[in-house]
Amino acid sequence: MDEIGCSREEVLSLLAGYRARDVPHERIFSSMCTVPHKIALEVHKYFASTNLGDPGLYPGTAEIERRLISDLGCLLHGKDIGGYATSGGTESNLQAVRIAKKLHPTDKPNIVVPKSAHFSFDKTSDILGVEMRMAPYKEGSFTVDTGKMAELVDKNTIAVACVAGTTEYGVIDDVKSVSSIALENDIWCHVDAAFGGLVIPFMKNPVPFDFEIDGVSSITLDPHKMGMSTIPCGTFLIREPEHLKLLSVDSPYLTMKTSFTLTGTRPGADVAGAYAVLKYLGREGFRDIVSGCLENTRRLVSGMEAFGYKKVLNPVLNLASFYAADIPEGWKVSRTRAGHMRFVMMPHVTRDVVETFLDEVSRLH
Ligand SMILES: Cc1ncc(COP(=O)(O)O)c(C=O)c1O
């Protein structure tokens, strides 16, 4: 750190130099985050100094968090759903397993997750000392084989999890069957809808994946993905809010005397931004955005197929995958663990972006 500070212009110019090295969103197909909605950005600045870790000092912002949780809970067919705004899907998944562990004390706890589970479950398993058992895919699909999942459950299983909108292929597990396993064994059922939670409800004839299904205990849904909030904003939604108390520790010097969240200081700015996007767009606005992303996904697939690229599966959500092949330089496309090319068709991947990309692909052939 320098002894004497710089001028505002110098600081801004220094930082702009670093920012210019970042990949522009128009070239990013590999991310589940996107450019925040303009209203989220506006609101973010206004709430920048709020700290939800000490909600008694910010009752207004804390009310926004309650409304965000309540609106998302309703969207996911819940009634009086509890929860809170997390730092993202990783924290929400970890908190679900923490609760399950408290509810089912056993010497050698295990959780059963699909092969598609996000790597946040590896972290969860490591941090909580819970064995992670992976259930394979159903033959010829990328969704979990629920029969095999049931076989992995034993008396030390504290939870089963499934994914609604998998990270790699954007498919939706059979949540109903997974929840039946949980009900039969009287254990926790967590649905990781970090990505799909703000896509599936806005599709035509959405498959049931949420609190509509009896056995579902908790859901991860990230506004900083398809919710177009500023980063970081996840949510952890829980059917029985009372269960959050299992995570409570004393927080004597704060305005609330107990704390169940994982982090202490928590930003209110992203939460206010996430709520602003929900209010601004409404269900109708989200339906438009989701339908645009799905349309662009179909366009990408048909365009790529025309050049001989083979799709791995028919996209379910706004995520497309192809067997590995060359793509033009300068585009950020990620690979799945099986080596397939993965395109996440976020709102920043507009029709123009898709056409520019396809045009560059055409020049490879
Ligand atoms: C399905 C799913 N769950 C959890 C996560 C982790 O979310 P975060 O990176 O916000 O912690 C991701 C991230 O892509 C995800 O796709």
PDB file of N, CA, C and O in Angstrom, residues 141-182:
ATOM      1  N   SER A 141     -29.113 -41.370 -20.096  1.00  0.00           N
ATOM      2  CA  SER A 141     -29.564 -40.007 -19.746  1.00  0.00           C
ATOM      3  C   SER A 141     -28.527 -39.357 -18.834  1.00  0.00           C
ATOM      4  O   SER A 141     -27.549 -39.987 -18.444  1.00  0.00           O
ATOM      5  N   PHE A 142     -28.770 -38.111 -18.492  1.00  0.00           N
ATOM      6  CA  PHE A 142     -27.880 -37.410 -17.553  1.00  0.00           C
ATOM      7  C   PHE A 142     -28.618 -37.083 -16.266  1.00  0.00           C
ATOM      8  O   PHE A 142     -28.199 -36.222 -15.514  1.00  0.00           O
ATOM      9  N   THR A 143     -29.735 -37.770 -16.047  1.00  0.00           N
ATOM     10  CA  THR A 143     -30.457 -37.596 -14.777  1.00  0.00           C
ATOM     11  C   THR A 143     -30.207 -38.825 -13.903  1.00  0.00           C
ATOM     12  O   THR A 143     -29.843 -39.898 -14.395  1.00  0.00           O
ATOM     13  N   VAL A 144     -30.441 -38.633 -12.625  1.00  0.00           N
ATOM     14  CA  VAL A 144     -30.067 -39.688 -11.675  1.00  0.00           C
ATOM     15  C   VAL A 144     -30.956 -40.926 -11.830  1.00  0.00           C
ATOM     16  O   VAL A 144     -32.160 -40.823 -12.087  1.00  0.00           O
ATOM     17  N   ASP A 145     -30.320 -42.083 -11.650  1.00  0.00           N
ATOM     18  CA  ASP A 145     -31.050 -43.348 -11.604  1.00  0.00           C
ATOM     19  C   ASP A 145     -31.586 -43.479 -10.176  1.00  0.00           C
ATOM     20  O   ASP A 145     -30.828 -43.763  -9.237  1.00  0.00           O
ATOM     21  N   THR A 146     -32.876 -43.245 -10.023  1.00  0.00           N
ATOM     22  CA  THR A 146     -33.419 -43.189  -8.656  1.00  0.00           C
ATOM     23  C   THR A 146     -33.455 -44.578  -7.994  1.00  0.00           C
ATOM     24  O   THR A 146     -33.402 -44.675  -6.773  1.00  0.00           O
ATOM     25  N   GLY A 147     -33.520 -45.624  -8.830  1.00  0.00           N
ATOM     26  CA  GLY A 147     -33.465 -46.981  -8.275  1.00  0.00           C
ATOM     27  C   GLY A 147     -32.106 -47.209  -7.617  1.00  0.00           C
ATOM     28  O   GLY A 147     -31.995 -47.677  -6.469  1.00  0.00           O
ATOM     29  N   LYS A 148     -31.046 -46.840  -8.339  1.00  0.00           N
ATOM     30  CA  LYS A 148     -29.676 -47.000  -7.812  1.00  0.00           C
ATOM     31  C   LYS A 148     -29.466 -46.071  -6.612  1.00  0.00           C
ATOM     32  O   LYS A 148     -28.762 -46.407  -5.667  1.00  0.00           O
ATOM     33  N   MET A 149     -30.101 -44.917  -6.681  1.00  0.00           N
ATOM     34  CA  MET A 149     -29.977 -43.968  -5.554  1.00  0.00           C
ATOM     35  C   MET A 149     -30.558 -44.615  -4.287  1.00  0.00           C
ATOM     36  O   MET A 149     -29.933 -44.587  -3.223  1.00  0.00           O
ATOM     37  N   ALA A 150     -31.730 -45.214  -4.438  1.00  0.00           N
ATOM     38  CA  ALA A 150     -32.380 -45.848  -3.277  1.00  0.00           C
ATOM     39  C   ALA A 150     -31.484 -46.939  -2.691  1.00  0.00           C
ATOM     40  O   ALA A 150     -31.415 -47.117  -1.467  1.00  0.00           O
ATOM     41  N   GLU A 151     -30.781 -47.667  -3.575  1.00  0.00           N
ATOM     42  CA  GLU A 151     -29.916 -48.755  -3.085  1.00  0.00           C
ATOM     43  C   GLU A 151     -28.739 -48.238  -2.258  1.00  0.00           C
ATOM     44  O   GLU A 151     -28.176 -48.958  -1.446  1.00  0.00           O
ATOM     45  N   LEU A 152     -28.348 -46.986  -2.506  1.00  0.00           N
ATOM     46  CA  LEU A 152     -27.197 -46.428  -1.776  1.00  0.00           C
ATOM     47  C   LEU A 152     -27.576 -45.889  -0.388  1.00  0.00           C
ATOM     48  O   LEU A 152     -26.722 -45.558   0.423  1.00  0.00           O
ATOM     49  N   VAL A 153     -28.876 -45.789  -0.162  1.00  0.00           N
ATOM     50  CA  VAL A 153     -29.346 -45.261   1.132  1.00  0.00           C
ATOM     51  C   VAL A 153     -29.255 -46.360   2.190  1.00  0.00           C
ATOM     52  O   VAL A 153     -29.644 -47.495   1.937  1.00  0.00           O
ATOM     53  N   ASP A 154     -28.718 -46.029   3.361  1.00  0.00           N
ATOM     54  CA  ASP A 154     -28.730 -46.987   4.470  1.00  0.00           C
ATOM     55  C   ASP A 154     -29.082 -46.266   5.760  1.00  0.00           C
ATOM     56  O   ASP A 154     -29.476 -45.097   5.732  1.00  0.00           O
ATOM     57  N   LYS A 155     -28.879 -46.951   6.883  1.00  0.00           N
ATOM     58  CA  LYS A 155     -29.344 -46.349   8.146  1.00  0.00           C
ATOM     59  C   LYS A 155     -28.549 -45.104   8.531  1.00  0.00           C
ATOM     60  O   LYS A 155     -28.986 -44.317   9.386  1.00  0.00           O
ATOM     61  N   ASN A 156     -27.389 -44.906   7.931  1.00  0.00           N
ATOM     62  CA  ASN A 156     -26.588 -43.712   8.230  1.00  0.00           C
ATOM     63  C   ASN A 156     -26.797 -42.571   7.230  1.00  0.00           C
ATOM     64  O   ASN A 156     -26.102 -41.560   7.280  1.00  0.00           O
ATOM     65  N   THR A 157     -27.725 -42.769   6.307  1.00  0.00           N
ATOM     66  CA  THR A 157     -27.981 -41.704   5.322  1.00  0.00           C
ATOM     67  C   THR A 157     -28.832 -40.617   5.969  1.00  0.00           C
ATOM     68  O   THR A 157     -29.902 -40.897   6.524  1.00  0.00           O
ATOM     69  N   ILE A 158     -28.325 -39.396   5.896  1.00  0.00           N
ATOM     70  CA  ILE A 158     -29.055 -38.285   6.536  1.00  0.00           C
ATOM     71  C   ILE A 158     -29.835 -37.459   5.510  1.00  0.00           C
ATOM     72  O   ILE A 158     -30.735 -36.715   5.861  1.00  0.00           O
ATOM     73  N   ALA A 159     -29.447 -37.567   4.235  1.00  0.00           N
ATOM     74  CA  ALA A 159     -30.135 -36.765   3.220  1.00  0.00           C
ATOM     75  C   ALA A 159     -29.931 -37.347   1.830  1.00  0.00           C
ATOM     76  O   ALA A 159     -28.917 -37.992   1.553  1.00  0.00           O
ATOM     77  N   VAL A 160     -30.902 -37.070   0.976  1.00  0.00           N
ATOM     78  CA  VAL A 160     -30.713 -37.304  -0.463  1.00  0.00           C
ATOM     79  C   VAL A 160     -30.864 -35.939  -1.138  1.00  0.00           C
ATOM     80  O   VAL A 160     -31.579 -35.067  -0.649  1.00  0.00           O
ATOM     81  N   ALA A 161     -30.141 -35.795  -2.239  1.00  0.00           N
ATOM     82  CA  ALA A 161     -30.240 -34.528  -2.973  1.00  0.00           C
ATOM     83  C   ALA A 161     -30.444 -34.827  -4.448  1.00  0.00           C
ATOM     84  O   ALA A 161     -30.096 -35.918  -4.931  1.00  0.00           O
ATOM     85  N   CYS A 162     -31.011 -33.882  -5.148  1.00  0.00           N
ATOM     86  CA  CYS A 162     -31.140 -34.007  -6.599  1.00  0.00           C
ATOM     87  C   CYS A 162     -31.012 -32.611  -7.193  1.00  0.00           C
ATOM     88  O   CYS A 162     -30.953 -31.620  -6.452  1.00  0.00           O
ATOM     89  N   VAL A 163     -30.933 -32.559  -8.509  1.00  0.00           N
ATOM     90  CA  VAL A 163     -30.650 -31.277  -9.157  1.00  0.00           C
ATOM     91  C   VAL A 163     -31.753 -30.939 -10.167  1.00  0.00           C
ATOM     92  O   VAL A 163     -32.143 -31.778 -10.976  1.00  0.00           O
ATOM     93  N   ALA A 164     -32.216 -29.712 -10.094  1.00  0.00           N
ATOM     94  CA  ALA A 164     -33.200 -29.228 -11.077  1.00  0.00           C
ATOM     95  C   ALA A 164     -32.480 -28.185 -11.922  1.00  0.00           C
ATOM     96  O   ALA A 164     -32.436 -27.008 -11.568  1.00  0.00           O
ATOM     97  N   GLY A 165     -31.885 -28.665 -12.990  1.00  0.00           N
ATOM     98  CA  GLY A 165     -31.062 -27.798 -13.830  1.00  0.00           C
ATOM     99  C   GLY A 165     -29.602 -28.078 -13.540  1.00  0.00           C
ATOM    100  O   GLY A 165     -28.937 -27.278 -12.864  1.00  0.00           O
ATOM    101  N   THR A 166     -29.105 -29.220 -14.041  1.00  0.00           N
ATOM    102  CA  THR A 166     -27.734 -29.606 -13.669  1.00  0.00           C
ATOM    103  C   THR A 166     -26.714 -28.661 -14.297  1.00  0.00           C
ATOM    104  O   THR A 166     -26.938 -28.098 -15.373  1.00  0.00           O
ATOM    105  N   THR A 167     -25.606 -28.513 -13.591  1.00  0.00           N
ATOM    106  CA  THR A 167     -24.562 -27.578 -14.000  1.00  0.00           C
ATOM    107  C   THR A 167     -24.018 -27.917 -15.385  1.00  0.00           C
ATOM    108  O   THR A 167     -23.788 -27.030 -16.197  1.00  0.00           O
ATOM    109  N   GLU A 168     -23.828 -29.198 -15.648  1.00  0.00           N
ATOM    110  CA  GLU A 168     -23.166 -29.573 -16.900  1.00  0.00           C
ATOM    111  C   GLU A 168     -24.119 -29.684 -18.085  1.00  0.00           C
ATOM    112  O   GLU A 168     -23.777 -29.281 -19.193  1.00  0.00           O
ATOM    113  N   TYR A 169     -25.298 -30.247 -17.872  1.00  0.00           N
ATOM    114  CA  TYR A 169     -26.182 -30.512 -19.024  1.00  0.00           C
ATOM    115  C   TYR A 169     -27.551 -29.826 -18.931  1.00  0.00           C
ATOM    116  O   TYR A 169     -28.349 -29.914 -19.865  1.00  0.00           O
ATOM    117  N   GLY A 170     -27.816 -29.189 -17.789  1.00  0.00           N
ATOM    118  CA  GLY A 170     -29.083 -28.461 -17.654  1.00  0.00           C
ATOM    119  C   GLY A 170     -30.305 -29.362 -17.675  1.00  0.00           C
ATOM    120  O   GLY A 170     -31.356 -28.967 -18.175  1.00  0.00           O
ATOM    121  N   VAL A 171     -30.170 -30.568 -17.111  1.00  0.00           N
ATOM    122  CA  VAL A 171     -31.337 -31.455 -17.072  1.00  0.00           C
ATOM    123  C   VAL A 171     -31.922 -31.486 -15.654  1.00  0.00           C
ATOM    124  O   VAL A 171     -31.302 -31.005 -14.698  1.00  0.00           O
ATOM    125  N   ILE A 172     -33.116 -32.056 -15.563  1.00  0.00           N
ATOM    126  CA  ILE A 172     -33.845 -32.017 -14.280  1.00  0.00           C
ATOM    127  C   ILE A 172     -34.047 -33.442 -13.775  1.00  0.00           C
ATOM    128  O   ILE A 172     -34.637 -34.281 -14.472  1.00  0.00           O
ATOM    129  N   ASP A 173     -33.557 -33.706 -12.568  1.00  0.00           N
ATOM    130  CA  ASP A 173     -33.753 -35.036 -11.993  1.00  0.00           C
ATOM    131  C   ASP A 173     -35.230 -35.281 -11.702  1.00  0.00           C
ATOM    132  O   ASP A 173     -36.026 -34.330 -11.613  1.00  0.00           O
ATOM    133  N   ASP A 174     -35.550 -36.547 -11.523  1.00  0.00           N
ATOM    134  CA  ASP A 174     -36.919 -36.923 -11.154  1.00  0.00           C
ATOM    135  C   ASP A 174     -37.088 -36.640  -9.650  1.00  0.00           C
ATOM    136  O   ASP A 174     -36.887 -37.515  -8.801  1.00  0.00           O
ATOM    137  N   VAL A 175     -37.444 -35.397  -9.366  1.00  0.00           N
ATOM    138  CA  VAL A 175     -37.486 -34.946  -7.968  1.00  0.00           C
ATOM    139  C   VAL A 175     -38.539 -35.736  -7.170  1.00  0.00           C
ATOM    140  O   VAL A 175     -38.327 -36.064  -6.001  1.00  0.00           O
ATOM    141  N   LYS A 176     -39.633 -36.067  -7.826  1.00  0.00           N
ATOM    142  CA  LYS A 176     -40.708 -36.789  -7.125  1.00  0.00           C
ATOM    143  C   LYS A 176     -40.191 -38.130  -6.586  1.00  0.00           C
ATOM    144  O   LYS A 176     -40.412 -38.456  -5.421  1.00  0.00           O
ATOM    145  N   SER A 177     -39.486 -38.859  -7.447  1.00  0.00           N
ATOM    146  CA  SER A 177     -38.977 -40.169  -7.005  1.00  0.00           C
ATOM    147  C   SER A 177     -37.916 -40.003  -5.924  1.00  0.00           C
ATOM    148  O   SER A 177     -37.861 -40.797  -4.976  1.00  0.00           O
ATOM    149  N   VAL A 178     -37.071 -38.980  -6.066  1.00  0.00           N
ATOM    150  CA  VAL A 178     -36.035 -38.776  -5.043  1.00  0.00           C
ATOM    151  C   VAL A 178     -36.698 -38.407  -3.713  1.00  0.00           C
ATOM    152  O   VAL A 178     -36.309 -38.894  -2.646  1.00  0.00           O
ATOM    153  N   SER A 179     -37.739 -37.600  -3.788  1.00  0.00           N
ATOM    154  CA  SER A 179     -38.412 -37.202  -2.543  1.00  0.00           C
ATOM    155  C   SER A 179     -39.116 -38.408  -1.911  1.00  0.00           C
ATOM    156  O   SER A 179     -39.212 -38.507  -0.691  1.00  0.00           O
ATOM    157  N   SER A 180     -39.582 -39.350  -2.755  1.00  0.00           N
ATOM    158  CA  SER A 180     -40.209 -40.558  -2.185  1.00  0.00           C
ATOM    159  C   SER A 180     -39.175 -41.372  -1.401  1.00  0.00           C
ATOM    160  O   SER A 180     -39.481 -41.942  -0.346  1.00  0.00           O
ATOM    161  N   ILE A 181     -37.952 -41.404  -1.909  1.00  0.00           N
ATOM    162  CA  ILE A 181     -36.880 -42.122  -1.176  1.00  0.00           C
ATOM    163  C   ILE A 181     -36.706 -41.470   0.202  1.00  0.00           C
ATOM    164  O   ILE A 181     -36.575 -42.136   1.224  1.00  0.00           O
ATOM    165  N   ALA A 182     -36.706 -40.130   0.191  1.00  0.00           N
ATOM    166  CA  ALA A 182     -36.529 -39.402   1.452  1.00  0.00           C
ATOM    167  C   ALA A 182     -37.685 -39.695   2.412  1.00  0.00           C
ATOM    168  O   ALA A 182     -37.470 -39.958   3.598  1.00  0.00           O
TER     169      ALA A 182
END
